[in-house]
CSV table of C-alpha atoms and ligand atoms in Angstrom, one decimal:
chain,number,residue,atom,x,y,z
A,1,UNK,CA,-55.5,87.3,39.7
A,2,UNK,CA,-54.4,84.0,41.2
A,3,UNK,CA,-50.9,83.8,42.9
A,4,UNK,CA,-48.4,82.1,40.1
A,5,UNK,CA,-46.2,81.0,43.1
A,6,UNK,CA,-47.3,77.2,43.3
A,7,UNK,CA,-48.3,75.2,46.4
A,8,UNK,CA,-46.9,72.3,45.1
A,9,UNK,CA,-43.7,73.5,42.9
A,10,UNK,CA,-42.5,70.8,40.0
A,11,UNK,CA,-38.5,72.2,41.0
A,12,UNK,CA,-36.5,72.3,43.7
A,13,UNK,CA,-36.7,74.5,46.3
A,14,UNK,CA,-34.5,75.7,48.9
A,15,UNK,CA,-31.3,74.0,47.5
A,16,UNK,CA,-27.8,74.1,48.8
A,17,UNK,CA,-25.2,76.7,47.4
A,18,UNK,CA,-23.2,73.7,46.0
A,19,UNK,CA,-26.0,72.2,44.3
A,20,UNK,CA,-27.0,75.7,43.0
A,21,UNK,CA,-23.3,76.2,41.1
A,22,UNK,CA,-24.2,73.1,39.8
A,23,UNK,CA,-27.4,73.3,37.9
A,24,UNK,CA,-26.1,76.5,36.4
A,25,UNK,CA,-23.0,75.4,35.5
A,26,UNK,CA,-25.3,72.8,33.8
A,27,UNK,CA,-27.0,75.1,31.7
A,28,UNK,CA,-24.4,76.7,30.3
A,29,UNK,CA,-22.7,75.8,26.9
A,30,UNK,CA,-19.6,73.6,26.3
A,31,UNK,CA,-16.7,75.5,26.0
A,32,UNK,CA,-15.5,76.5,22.8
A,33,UNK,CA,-11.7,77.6,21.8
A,34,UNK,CA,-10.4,80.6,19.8
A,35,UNK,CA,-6.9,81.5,19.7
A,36,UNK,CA,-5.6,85.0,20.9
A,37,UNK,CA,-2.2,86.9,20.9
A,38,UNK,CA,-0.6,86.4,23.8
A,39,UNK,CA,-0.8,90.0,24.3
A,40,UNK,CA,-4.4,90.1,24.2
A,41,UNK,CA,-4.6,86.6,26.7
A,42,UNK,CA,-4.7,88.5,29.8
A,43,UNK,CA,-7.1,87.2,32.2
A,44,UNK,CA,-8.6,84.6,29.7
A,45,UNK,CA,-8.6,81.0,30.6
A,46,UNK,CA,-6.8,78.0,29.2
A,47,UNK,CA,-8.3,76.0,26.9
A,48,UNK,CA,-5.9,73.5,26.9
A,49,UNK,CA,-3.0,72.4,28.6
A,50,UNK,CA,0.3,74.2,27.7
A,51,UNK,CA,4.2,72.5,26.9
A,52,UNK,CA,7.1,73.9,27.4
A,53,UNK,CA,8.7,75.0,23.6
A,54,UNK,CA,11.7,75.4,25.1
A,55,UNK,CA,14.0,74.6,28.4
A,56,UNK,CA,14.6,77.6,31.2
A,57,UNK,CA,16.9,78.3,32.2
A,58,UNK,CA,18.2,77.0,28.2
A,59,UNK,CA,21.8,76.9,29.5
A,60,UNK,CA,23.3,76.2,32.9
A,61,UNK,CA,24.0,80.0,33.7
A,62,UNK,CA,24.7,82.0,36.8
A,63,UNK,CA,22.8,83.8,39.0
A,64,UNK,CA,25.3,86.3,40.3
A,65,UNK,CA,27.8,88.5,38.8
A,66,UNK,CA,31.4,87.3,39.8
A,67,UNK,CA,33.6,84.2,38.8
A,68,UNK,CA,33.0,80.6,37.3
A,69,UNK,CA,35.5,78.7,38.8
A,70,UNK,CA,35.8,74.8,39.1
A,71,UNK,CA,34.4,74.7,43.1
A,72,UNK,CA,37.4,72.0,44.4
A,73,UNK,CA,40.0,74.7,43.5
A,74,UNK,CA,38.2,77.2,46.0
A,75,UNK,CA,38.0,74.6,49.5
A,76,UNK,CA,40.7,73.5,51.8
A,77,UNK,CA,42.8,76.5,51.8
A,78,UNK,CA,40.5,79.0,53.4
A,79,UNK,CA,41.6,79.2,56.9
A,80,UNK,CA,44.8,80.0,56.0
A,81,UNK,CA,44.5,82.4,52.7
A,82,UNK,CA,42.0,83.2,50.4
A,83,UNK,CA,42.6,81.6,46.9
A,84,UNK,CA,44.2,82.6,44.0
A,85,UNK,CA,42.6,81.9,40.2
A,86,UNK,CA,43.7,83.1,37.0
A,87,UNK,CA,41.0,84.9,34.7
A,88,UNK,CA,41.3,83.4,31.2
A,89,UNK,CA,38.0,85.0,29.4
A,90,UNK,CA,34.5,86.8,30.2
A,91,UNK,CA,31.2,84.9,29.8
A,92,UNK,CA,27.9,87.4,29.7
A,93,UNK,CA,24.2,86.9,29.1
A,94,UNK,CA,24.0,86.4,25.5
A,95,UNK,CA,27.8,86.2,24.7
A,96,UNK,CA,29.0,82.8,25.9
A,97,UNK,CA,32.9,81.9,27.0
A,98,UNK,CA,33.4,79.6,24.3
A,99,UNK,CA,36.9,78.0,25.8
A,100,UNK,CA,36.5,75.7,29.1
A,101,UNK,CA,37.9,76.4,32.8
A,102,UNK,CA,41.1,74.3,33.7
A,103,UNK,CA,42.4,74.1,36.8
A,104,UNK,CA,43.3,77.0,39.0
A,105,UNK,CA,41.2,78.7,36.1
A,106,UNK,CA,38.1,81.0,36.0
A,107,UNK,CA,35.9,83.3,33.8
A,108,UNK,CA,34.2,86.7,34.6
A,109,UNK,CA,30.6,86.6,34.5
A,110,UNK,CA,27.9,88.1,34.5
A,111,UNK,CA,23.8,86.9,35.8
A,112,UNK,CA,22.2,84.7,33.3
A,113,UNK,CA,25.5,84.2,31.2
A,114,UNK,CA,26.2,80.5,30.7
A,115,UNK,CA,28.3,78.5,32.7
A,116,UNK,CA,31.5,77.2,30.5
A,117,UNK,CA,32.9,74.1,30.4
A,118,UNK,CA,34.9,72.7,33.5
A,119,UNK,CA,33.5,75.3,35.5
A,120,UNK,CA,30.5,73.9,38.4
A,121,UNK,CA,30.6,77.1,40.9
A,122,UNK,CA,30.1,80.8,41.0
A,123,UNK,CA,32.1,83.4,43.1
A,124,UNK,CA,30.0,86.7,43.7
A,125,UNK,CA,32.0,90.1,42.8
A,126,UNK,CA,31.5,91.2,45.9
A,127,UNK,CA,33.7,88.5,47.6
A,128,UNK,CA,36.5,89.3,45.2
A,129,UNK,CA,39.6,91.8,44.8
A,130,UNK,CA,41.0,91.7,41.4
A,131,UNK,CA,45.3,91.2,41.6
A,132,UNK,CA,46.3,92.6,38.3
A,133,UNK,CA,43.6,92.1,35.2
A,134,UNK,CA,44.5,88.4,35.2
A,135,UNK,CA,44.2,87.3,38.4
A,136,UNK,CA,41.5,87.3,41.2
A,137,UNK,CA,41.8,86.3,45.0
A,138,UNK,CA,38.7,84.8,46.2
A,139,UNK,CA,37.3,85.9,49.7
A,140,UNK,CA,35.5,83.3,49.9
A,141,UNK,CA,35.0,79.3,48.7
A,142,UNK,CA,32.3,79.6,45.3
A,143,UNK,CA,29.0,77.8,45.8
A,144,UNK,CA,27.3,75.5,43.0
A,145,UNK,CA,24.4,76.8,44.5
A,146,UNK,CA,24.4,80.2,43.2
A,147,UNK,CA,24.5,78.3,39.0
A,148,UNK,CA,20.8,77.6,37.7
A,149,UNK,CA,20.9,74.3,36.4
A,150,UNK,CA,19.7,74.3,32.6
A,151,UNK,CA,16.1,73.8,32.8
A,152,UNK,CA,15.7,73.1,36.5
A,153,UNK,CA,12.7,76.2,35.7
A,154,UNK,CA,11.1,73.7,33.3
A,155,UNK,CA,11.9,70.9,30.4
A,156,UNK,CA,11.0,71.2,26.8
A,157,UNK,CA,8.0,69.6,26.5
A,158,UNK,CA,7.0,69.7,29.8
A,159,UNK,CA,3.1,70.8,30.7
A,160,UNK,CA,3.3,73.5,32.5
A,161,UNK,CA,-0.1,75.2,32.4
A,162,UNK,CA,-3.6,73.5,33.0
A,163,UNK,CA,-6.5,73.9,30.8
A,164,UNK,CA,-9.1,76.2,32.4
A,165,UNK,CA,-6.6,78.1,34.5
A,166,UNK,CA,-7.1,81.5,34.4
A,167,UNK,CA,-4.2,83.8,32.7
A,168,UNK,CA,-3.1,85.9,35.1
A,169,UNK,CA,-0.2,88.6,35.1
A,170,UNK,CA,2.3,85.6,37.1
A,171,UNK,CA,0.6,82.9,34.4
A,172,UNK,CA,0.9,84.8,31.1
A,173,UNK,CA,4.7,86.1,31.9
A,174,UNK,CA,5.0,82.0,32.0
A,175,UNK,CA,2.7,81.3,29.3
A,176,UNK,CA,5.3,83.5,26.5
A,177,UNK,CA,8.5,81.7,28.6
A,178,UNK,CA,7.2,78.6,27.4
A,179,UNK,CA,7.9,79.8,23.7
A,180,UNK,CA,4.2,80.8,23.1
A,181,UNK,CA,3.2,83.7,21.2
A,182,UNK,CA,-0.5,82.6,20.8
A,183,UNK,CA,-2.4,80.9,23.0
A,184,UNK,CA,-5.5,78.6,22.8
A,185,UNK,CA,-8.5,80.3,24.7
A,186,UNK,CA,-12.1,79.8,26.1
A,187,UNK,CA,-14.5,81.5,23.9
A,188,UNK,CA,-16.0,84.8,26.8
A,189,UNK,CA,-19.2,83.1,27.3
A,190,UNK,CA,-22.1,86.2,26.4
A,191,UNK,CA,-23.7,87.4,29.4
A,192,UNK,CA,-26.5,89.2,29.4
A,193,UNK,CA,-27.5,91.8,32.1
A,194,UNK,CA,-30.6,93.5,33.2
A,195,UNK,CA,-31.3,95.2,36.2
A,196,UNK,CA,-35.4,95.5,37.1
A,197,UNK,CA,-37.7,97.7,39.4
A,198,UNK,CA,-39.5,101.0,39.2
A,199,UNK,CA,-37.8,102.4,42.0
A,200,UNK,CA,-34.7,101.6,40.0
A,201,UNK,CA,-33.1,104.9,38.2
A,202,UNK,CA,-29.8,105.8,36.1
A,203,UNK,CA,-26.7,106.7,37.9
A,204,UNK,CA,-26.6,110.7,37.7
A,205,UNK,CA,-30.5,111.0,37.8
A,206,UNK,CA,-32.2,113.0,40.6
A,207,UNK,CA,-33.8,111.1,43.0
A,208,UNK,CA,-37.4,111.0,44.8
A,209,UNK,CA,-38.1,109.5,48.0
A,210,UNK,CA,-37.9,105.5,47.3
A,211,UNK,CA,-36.1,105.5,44.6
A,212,UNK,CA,-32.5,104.1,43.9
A,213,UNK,CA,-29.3,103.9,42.0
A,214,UNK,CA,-28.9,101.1,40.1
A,215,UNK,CA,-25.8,99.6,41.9
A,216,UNK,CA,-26.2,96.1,40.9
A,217,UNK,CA,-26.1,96.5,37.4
A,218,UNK,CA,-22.8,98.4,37.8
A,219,UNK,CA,-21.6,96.0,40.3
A,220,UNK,CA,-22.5,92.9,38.7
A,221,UNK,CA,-20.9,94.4,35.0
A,222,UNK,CA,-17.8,94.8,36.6
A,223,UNK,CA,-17.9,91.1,38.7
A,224,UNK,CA,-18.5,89.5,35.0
A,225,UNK,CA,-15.9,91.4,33.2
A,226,UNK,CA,-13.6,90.5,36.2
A,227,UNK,CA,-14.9,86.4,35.4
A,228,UNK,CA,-13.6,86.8,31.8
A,229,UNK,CA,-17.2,87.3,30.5
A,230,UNK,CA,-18.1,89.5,27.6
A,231,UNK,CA,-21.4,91.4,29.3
A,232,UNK,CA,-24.5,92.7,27.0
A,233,UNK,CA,-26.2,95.1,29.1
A,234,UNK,CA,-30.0,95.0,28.4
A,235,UNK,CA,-30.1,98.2,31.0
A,236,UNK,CA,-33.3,98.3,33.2
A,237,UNK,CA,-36.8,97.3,33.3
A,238,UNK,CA,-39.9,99.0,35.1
A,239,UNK,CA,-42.1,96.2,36.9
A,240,UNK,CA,-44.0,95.9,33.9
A,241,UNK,CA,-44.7,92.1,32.7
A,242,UNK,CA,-44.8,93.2,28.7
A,243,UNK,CA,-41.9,95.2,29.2
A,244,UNK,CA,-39.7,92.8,30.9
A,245,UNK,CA,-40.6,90.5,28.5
A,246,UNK,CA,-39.5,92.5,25.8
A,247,UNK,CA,-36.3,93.2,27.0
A,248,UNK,CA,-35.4,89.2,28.0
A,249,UNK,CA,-35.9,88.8,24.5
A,250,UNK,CA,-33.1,91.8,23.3
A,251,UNK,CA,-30.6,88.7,25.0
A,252,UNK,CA,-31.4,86.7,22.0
A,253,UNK,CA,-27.3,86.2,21.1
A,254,UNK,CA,-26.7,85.7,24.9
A,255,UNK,CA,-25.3,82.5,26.6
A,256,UNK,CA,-26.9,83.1,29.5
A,257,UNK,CA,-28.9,86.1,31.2
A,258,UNK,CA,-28.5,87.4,34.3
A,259,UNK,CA,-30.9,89.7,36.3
A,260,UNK,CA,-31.7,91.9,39.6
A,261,UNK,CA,-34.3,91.9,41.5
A,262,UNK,CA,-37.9,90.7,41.0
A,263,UNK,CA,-37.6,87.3,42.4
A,264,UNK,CA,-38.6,87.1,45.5
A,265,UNK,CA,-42.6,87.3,47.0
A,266,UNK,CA,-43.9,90.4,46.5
A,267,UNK,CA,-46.4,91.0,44.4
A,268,UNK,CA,-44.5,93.0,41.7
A,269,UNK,CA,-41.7,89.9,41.4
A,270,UNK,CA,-42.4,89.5,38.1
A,271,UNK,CA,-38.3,88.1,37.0
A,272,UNK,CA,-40.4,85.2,39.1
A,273,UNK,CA,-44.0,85.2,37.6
A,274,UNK,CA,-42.4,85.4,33.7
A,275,UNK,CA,-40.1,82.3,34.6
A,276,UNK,CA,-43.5,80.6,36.3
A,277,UNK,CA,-45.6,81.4,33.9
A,278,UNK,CA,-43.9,81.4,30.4
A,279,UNK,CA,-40.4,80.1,31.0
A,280,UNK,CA,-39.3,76.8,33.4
A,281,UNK,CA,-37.8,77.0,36.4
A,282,UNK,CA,-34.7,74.7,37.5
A,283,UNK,CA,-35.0,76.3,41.4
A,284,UNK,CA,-36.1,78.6,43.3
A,285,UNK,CA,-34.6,79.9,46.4
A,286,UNK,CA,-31.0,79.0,47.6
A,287,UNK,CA,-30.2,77.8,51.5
A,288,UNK,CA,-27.8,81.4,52.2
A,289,UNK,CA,-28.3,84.5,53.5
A,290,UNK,CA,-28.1,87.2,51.7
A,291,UNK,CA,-29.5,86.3,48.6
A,292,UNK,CA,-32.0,83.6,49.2
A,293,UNK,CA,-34.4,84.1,46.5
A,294,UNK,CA,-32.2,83.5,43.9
A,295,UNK,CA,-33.7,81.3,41.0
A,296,UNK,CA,-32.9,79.7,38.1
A,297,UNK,CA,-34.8,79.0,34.7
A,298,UNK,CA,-35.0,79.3,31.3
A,299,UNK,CA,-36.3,81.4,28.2
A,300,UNK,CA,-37.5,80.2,25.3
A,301,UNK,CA,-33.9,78.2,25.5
A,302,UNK,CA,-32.0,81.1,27.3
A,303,UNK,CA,-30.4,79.8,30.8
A,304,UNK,CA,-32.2,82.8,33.0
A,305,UNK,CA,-30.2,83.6,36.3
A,306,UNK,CA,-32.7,86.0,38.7
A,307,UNK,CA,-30.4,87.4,41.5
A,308,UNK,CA,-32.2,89.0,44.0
A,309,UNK,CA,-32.3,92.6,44.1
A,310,UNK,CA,-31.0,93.5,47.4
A,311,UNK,CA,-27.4,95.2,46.5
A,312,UNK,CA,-25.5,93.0,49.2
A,313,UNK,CA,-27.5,89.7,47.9
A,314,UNK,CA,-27.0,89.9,44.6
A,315,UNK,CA,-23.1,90.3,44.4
A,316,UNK,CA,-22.9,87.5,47.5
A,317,UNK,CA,-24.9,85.2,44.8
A,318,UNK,CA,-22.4,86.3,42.2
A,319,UNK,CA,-19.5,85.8,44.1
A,320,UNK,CA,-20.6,82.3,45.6
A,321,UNK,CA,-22.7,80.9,43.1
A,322,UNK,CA,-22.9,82.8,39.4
A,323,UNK,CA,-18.9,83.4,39.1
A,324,UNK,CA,-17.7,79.8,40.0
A,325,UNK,CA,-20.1,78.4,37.5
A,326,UNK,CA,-19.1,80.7,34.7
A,327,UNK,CA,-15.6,80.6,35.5
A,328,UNK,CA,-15.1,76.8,37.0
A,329,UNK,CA,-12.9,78.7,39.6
A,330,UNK,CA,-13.8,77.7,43.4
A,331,UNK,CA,-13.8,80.7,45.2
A,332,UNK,CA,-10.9,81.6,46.8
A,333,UNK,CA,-10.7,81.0,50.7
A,334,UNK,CA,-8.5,80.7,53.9
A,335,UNK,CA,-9.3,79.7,57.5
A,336,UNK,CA,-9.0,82.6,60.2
A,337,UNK,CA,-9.6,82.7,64.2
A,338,UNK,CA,-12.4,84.8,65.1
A,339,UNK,CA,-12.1,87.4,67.1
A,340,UNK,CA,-16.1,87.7,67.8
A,341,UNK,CA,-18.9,85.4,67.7
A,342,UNK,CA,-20.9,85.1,64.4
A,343,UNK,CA,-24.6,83.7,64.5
A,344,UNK,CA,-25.6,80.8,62.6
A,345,UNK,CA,-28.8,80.6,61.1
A,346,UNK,CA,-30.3,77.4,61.1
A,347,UNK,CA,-31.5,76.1,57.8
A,348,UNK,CA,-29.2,78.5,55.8
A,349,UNK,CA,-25.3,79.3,55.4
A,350,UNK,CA,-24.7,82.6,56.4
A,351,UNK,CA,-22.0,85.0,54.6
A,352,UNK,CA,-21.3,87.4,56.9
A,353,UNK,CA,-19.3,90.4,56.4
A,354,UNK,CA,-16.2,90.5,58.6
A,355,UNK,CA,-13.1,92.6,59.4
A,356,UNK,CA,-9.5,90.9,58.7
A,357,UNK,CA,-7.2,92.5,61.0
A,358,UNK,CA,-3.8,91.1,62.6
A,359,UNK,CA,-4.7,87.6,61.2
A,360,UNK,CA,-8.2,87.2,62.7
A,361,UNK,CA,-11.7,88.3,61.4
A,362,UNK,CA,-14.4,90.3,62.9
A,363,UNK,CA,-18.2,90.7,63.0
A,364,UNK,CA,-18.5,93.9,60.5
A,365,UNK,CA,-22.0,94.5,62.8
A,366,UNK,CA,-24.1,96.0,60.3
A,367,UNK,CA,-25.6,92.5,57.8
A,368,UNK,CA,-28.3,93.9,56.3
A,369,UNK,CA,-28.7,93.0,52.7
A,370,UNK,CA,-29.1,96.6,51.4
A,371,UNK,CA,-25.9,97.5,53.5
A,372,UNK,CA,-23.1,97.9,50.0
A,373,UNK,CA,-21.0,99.4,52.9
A,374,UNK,CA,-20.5,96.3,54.5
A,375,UNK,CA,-18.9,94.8,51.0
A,376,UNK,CA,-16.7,97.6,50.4
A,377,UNK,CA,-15.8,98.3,53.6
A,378,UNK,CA,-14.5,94.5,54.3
A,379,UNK,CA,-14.0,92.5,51.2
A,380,UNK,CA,-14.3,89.3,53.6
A,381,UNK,CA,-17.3,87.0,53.5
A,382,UNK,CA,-17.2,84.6,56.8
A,383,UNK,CA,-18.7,81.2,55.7
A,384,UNK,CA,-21.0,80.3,58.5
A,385,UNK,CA,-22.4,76.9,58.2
A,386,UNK,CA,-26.5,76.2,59.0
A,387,UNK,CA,-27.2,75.9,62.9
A,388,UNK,CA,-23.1,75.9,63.8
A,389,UNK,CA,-22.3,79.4,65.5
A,390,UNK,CA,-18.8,80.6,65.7
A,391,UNK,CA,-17.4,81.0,69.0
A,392,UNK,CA,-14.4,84.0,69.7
A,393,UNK,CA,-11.2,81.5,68.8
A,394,UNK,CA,-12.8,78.9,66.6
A,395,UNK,CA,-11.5,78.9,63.3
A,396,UNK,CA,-13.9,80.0,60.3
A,397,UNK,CA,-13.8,79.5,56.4
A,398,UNK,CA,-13.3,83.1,55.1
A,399,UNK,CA,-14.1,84.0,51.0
A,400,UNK,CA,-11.8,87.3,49.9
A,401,UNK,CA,-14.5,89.2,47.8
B,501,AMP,P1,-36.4,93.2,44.8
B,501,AMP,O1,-35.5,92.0,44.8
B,501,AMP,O2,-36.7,93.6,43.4
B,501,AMP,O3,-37.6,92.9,45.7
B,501,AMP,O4,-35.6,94.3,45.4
B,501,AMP,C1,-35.1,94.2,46.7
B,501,AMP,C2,-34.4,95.5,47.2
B,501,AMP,O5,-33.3,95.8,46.4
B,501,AMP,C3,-35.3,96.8,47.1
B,501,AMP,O6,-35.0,97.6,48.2
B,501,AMP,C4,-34.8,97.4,45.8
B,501,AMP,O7,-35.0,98.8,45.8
B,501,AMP,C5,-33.3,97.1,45.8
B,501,AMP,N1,-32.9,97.0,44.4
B,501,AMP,C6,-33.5,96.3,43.4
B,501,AMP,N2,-32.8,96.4,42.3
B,501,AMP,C7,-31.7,97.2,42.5
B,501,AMP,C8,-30.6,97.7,41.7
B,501,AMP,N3,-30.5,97.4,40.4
B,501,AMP,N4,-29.7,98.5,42.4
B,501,AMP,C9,-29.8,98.8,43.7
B,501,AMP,N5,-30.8,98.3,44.4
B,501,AMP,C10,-31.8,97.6,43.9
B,502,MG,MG1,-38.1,94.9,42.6
């Protein structure tokens, strides 16, 4: 049977990881809204921007419990005696003073009560000794500083939220601040999953020499639910051309369909040969290491994602390619010293797994792409750039997995 690979291929080949996130983010579908509870909103994205409802703080209140005082009565006299006020009501979260503060005056109150009228400083309790129930002496002079201006937090009407941020715990606690108790939501995009290989076997089952867990269709589950996806698992495939075919068909309601292994050159690649043969390839083969053979296609109108099969390739792809173009998120990053060299390869970036300890990252030393260790174990990818080694002190891009 004649090779499907072509000498002359009609799509890209060996394309950059930018340009990668690209063409799939390309294929996939607009977004579309729905709206959810807040309560259900956690993790989803934005679909559109979000106002403030309402101003916070939505009184000038204080942020301590003690006095309000008018703040010229308290300054001048200090290094001689501590001041003398007169307590003329209470003012507490919920239950405003509803007289104002004169001078020589002040009210009890308590954090996030409102400020009253005539007062502009707070006292904290613990620089006060009460003199009777109607009179305080003041330790100290009060501070403006310690009253929260009504909405220095945020105005009404304000936007305070971006579409396509993601809802986070910090972010949704926000969100419902605003005044919101729905919130308008990306649609989860469908993602399809299969895993392929006849060395490939169920979690639980008992091995025989060559064979393997299916890691990365666990892995890769978990990495889309963690991207706000809604996953279909199609399970596993033997390297069977019919049966493969069957089952990338089963992905029918799917936005887009990701599999495991069987892209690369081997004979029994046949992710590769049904793209070649009866789907269309967008590329083959991405510029990084792990996960190099990675290609993209299509299927009978389903965007087709083939990550290769090697467990530490095919969650790098994810991470660096698949998850920012399903989730429009760049991939989080910070610059570290290194503490040993890392080796550059030259017509590929390399992600290399590397210790973070004391502010400076590490070779993890074992890089092999079937090494899953090397993930767990670190959580750091170090982002070195094609044919530019990193040198002990030079500074390196660093990707939190
Ligand atoms: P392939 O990309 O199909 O050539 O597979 C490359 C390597 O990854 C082989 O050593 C496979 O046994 C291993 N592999 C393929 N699929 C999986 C999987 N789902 N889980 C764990 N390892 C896999
Ligand atoms: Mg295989």
């Amino acid at each position: 049977m004649p090779s499907p690979v072509p000498d002359q291929p009609t799509f890209p080949m060996n394309i950059s990881v930018p340009e990668a996130r690209q063409m799939l983010q390309g294929l996939l579908p607009a977004h579309e809204a729905e709206t959810v509870p807040v309560g259900q909103a956690a993790g989803r994205f934005l679909y559109a921007d979000l106002e403030a409802r309402v101003s916070h703080p939505s009184a000038t209140e204080s942020a301590l419990d003690g006095i309000a005082c008018r703040e010229a009565d308290t300054l001048g006299s200090f290094r001689q005696c501590p001041t003398k006020l007169k307590v003329v009501g209470e003012s507490r979260a919920g239950v405003p003073f509803s007289g104002s503060v004169g001078a020589g005056e002040c009210v009890r109150i308590y954090t996030g009560a409102p400020v009253p009228e005539g007062a502009d400083a707070i006292c904290p309790v613990e620089q006060l000794e009460d003199d009777g129930p109607d009179d305080v002496w003041l330790l100290r002079p009060a501070s403006p500083g310690d009253v929260r201006a009504e909405g220095g937090d945020f105005q009404l009407g304000e936007v305070v939220l971006r579409a396509g941020q993601r809802l986070t715990p910090a972010r949704l606690a926000l969100a419902v601040s605003l005044g919101h108790a729905e919130v308008r939501v990306r649609r989860k995009l469908r993602v399809a999953l299969l895993s392929t290989g006849d060395e490939v076997r169920e979690p639980g089952s008992v091995l025989t020499p060559g064979q393997v867990y299916d890691s990365n269709r666990y892995g890769l589950a978990a990495m889309l639910r963690e991207a706000g996806t809604e996953v279909i698992d199609l399970g596993h495939a033997p390297d069977s051309p019919e049966r493969l075919a069957e089952l990338v068909e089963g992905a029918g309601g799917a936005d887009v369909l990701l599999t495991s292994g069987g892209v690369s050159m081997g004979k029994y690649d046949f992710m590769r040969d049904l793209l070649l043969e009866q789907g269309r390839v967008s590329f083959w083969k991405v510029r990084l290491r792990p996960g190099g053979p990675a290609m993209l296609g299509g299927w009978r109108g389903l965007p087709v994602f083939g990550l290769p099969g090697n467990p530490v390739s095919s969650l790098v792809v994810f991470q660096v390619i698949v998850r920012p173009a399903l989730t429009g998120e760049a991939p989080f990053s910070l610059r570290l010293r290194a503490a040993t060299p890392f080796r550059a390869i030259a017509d590929k970036t390399a992600y290399w797994r590397g210790n973070i300890v004391g502010g400076t990252v590490s070779d993890y030393g074992k890089q092999g792409s079937g090494v899953l260790r090397s993930l767990s174990d670190t959580g750091a990818l170090v982002i070195v750039p094609e044919g530019q080694p990193v040198e002990i002190g030079d500074e390196v891009e660093v990707m939190l997995f």
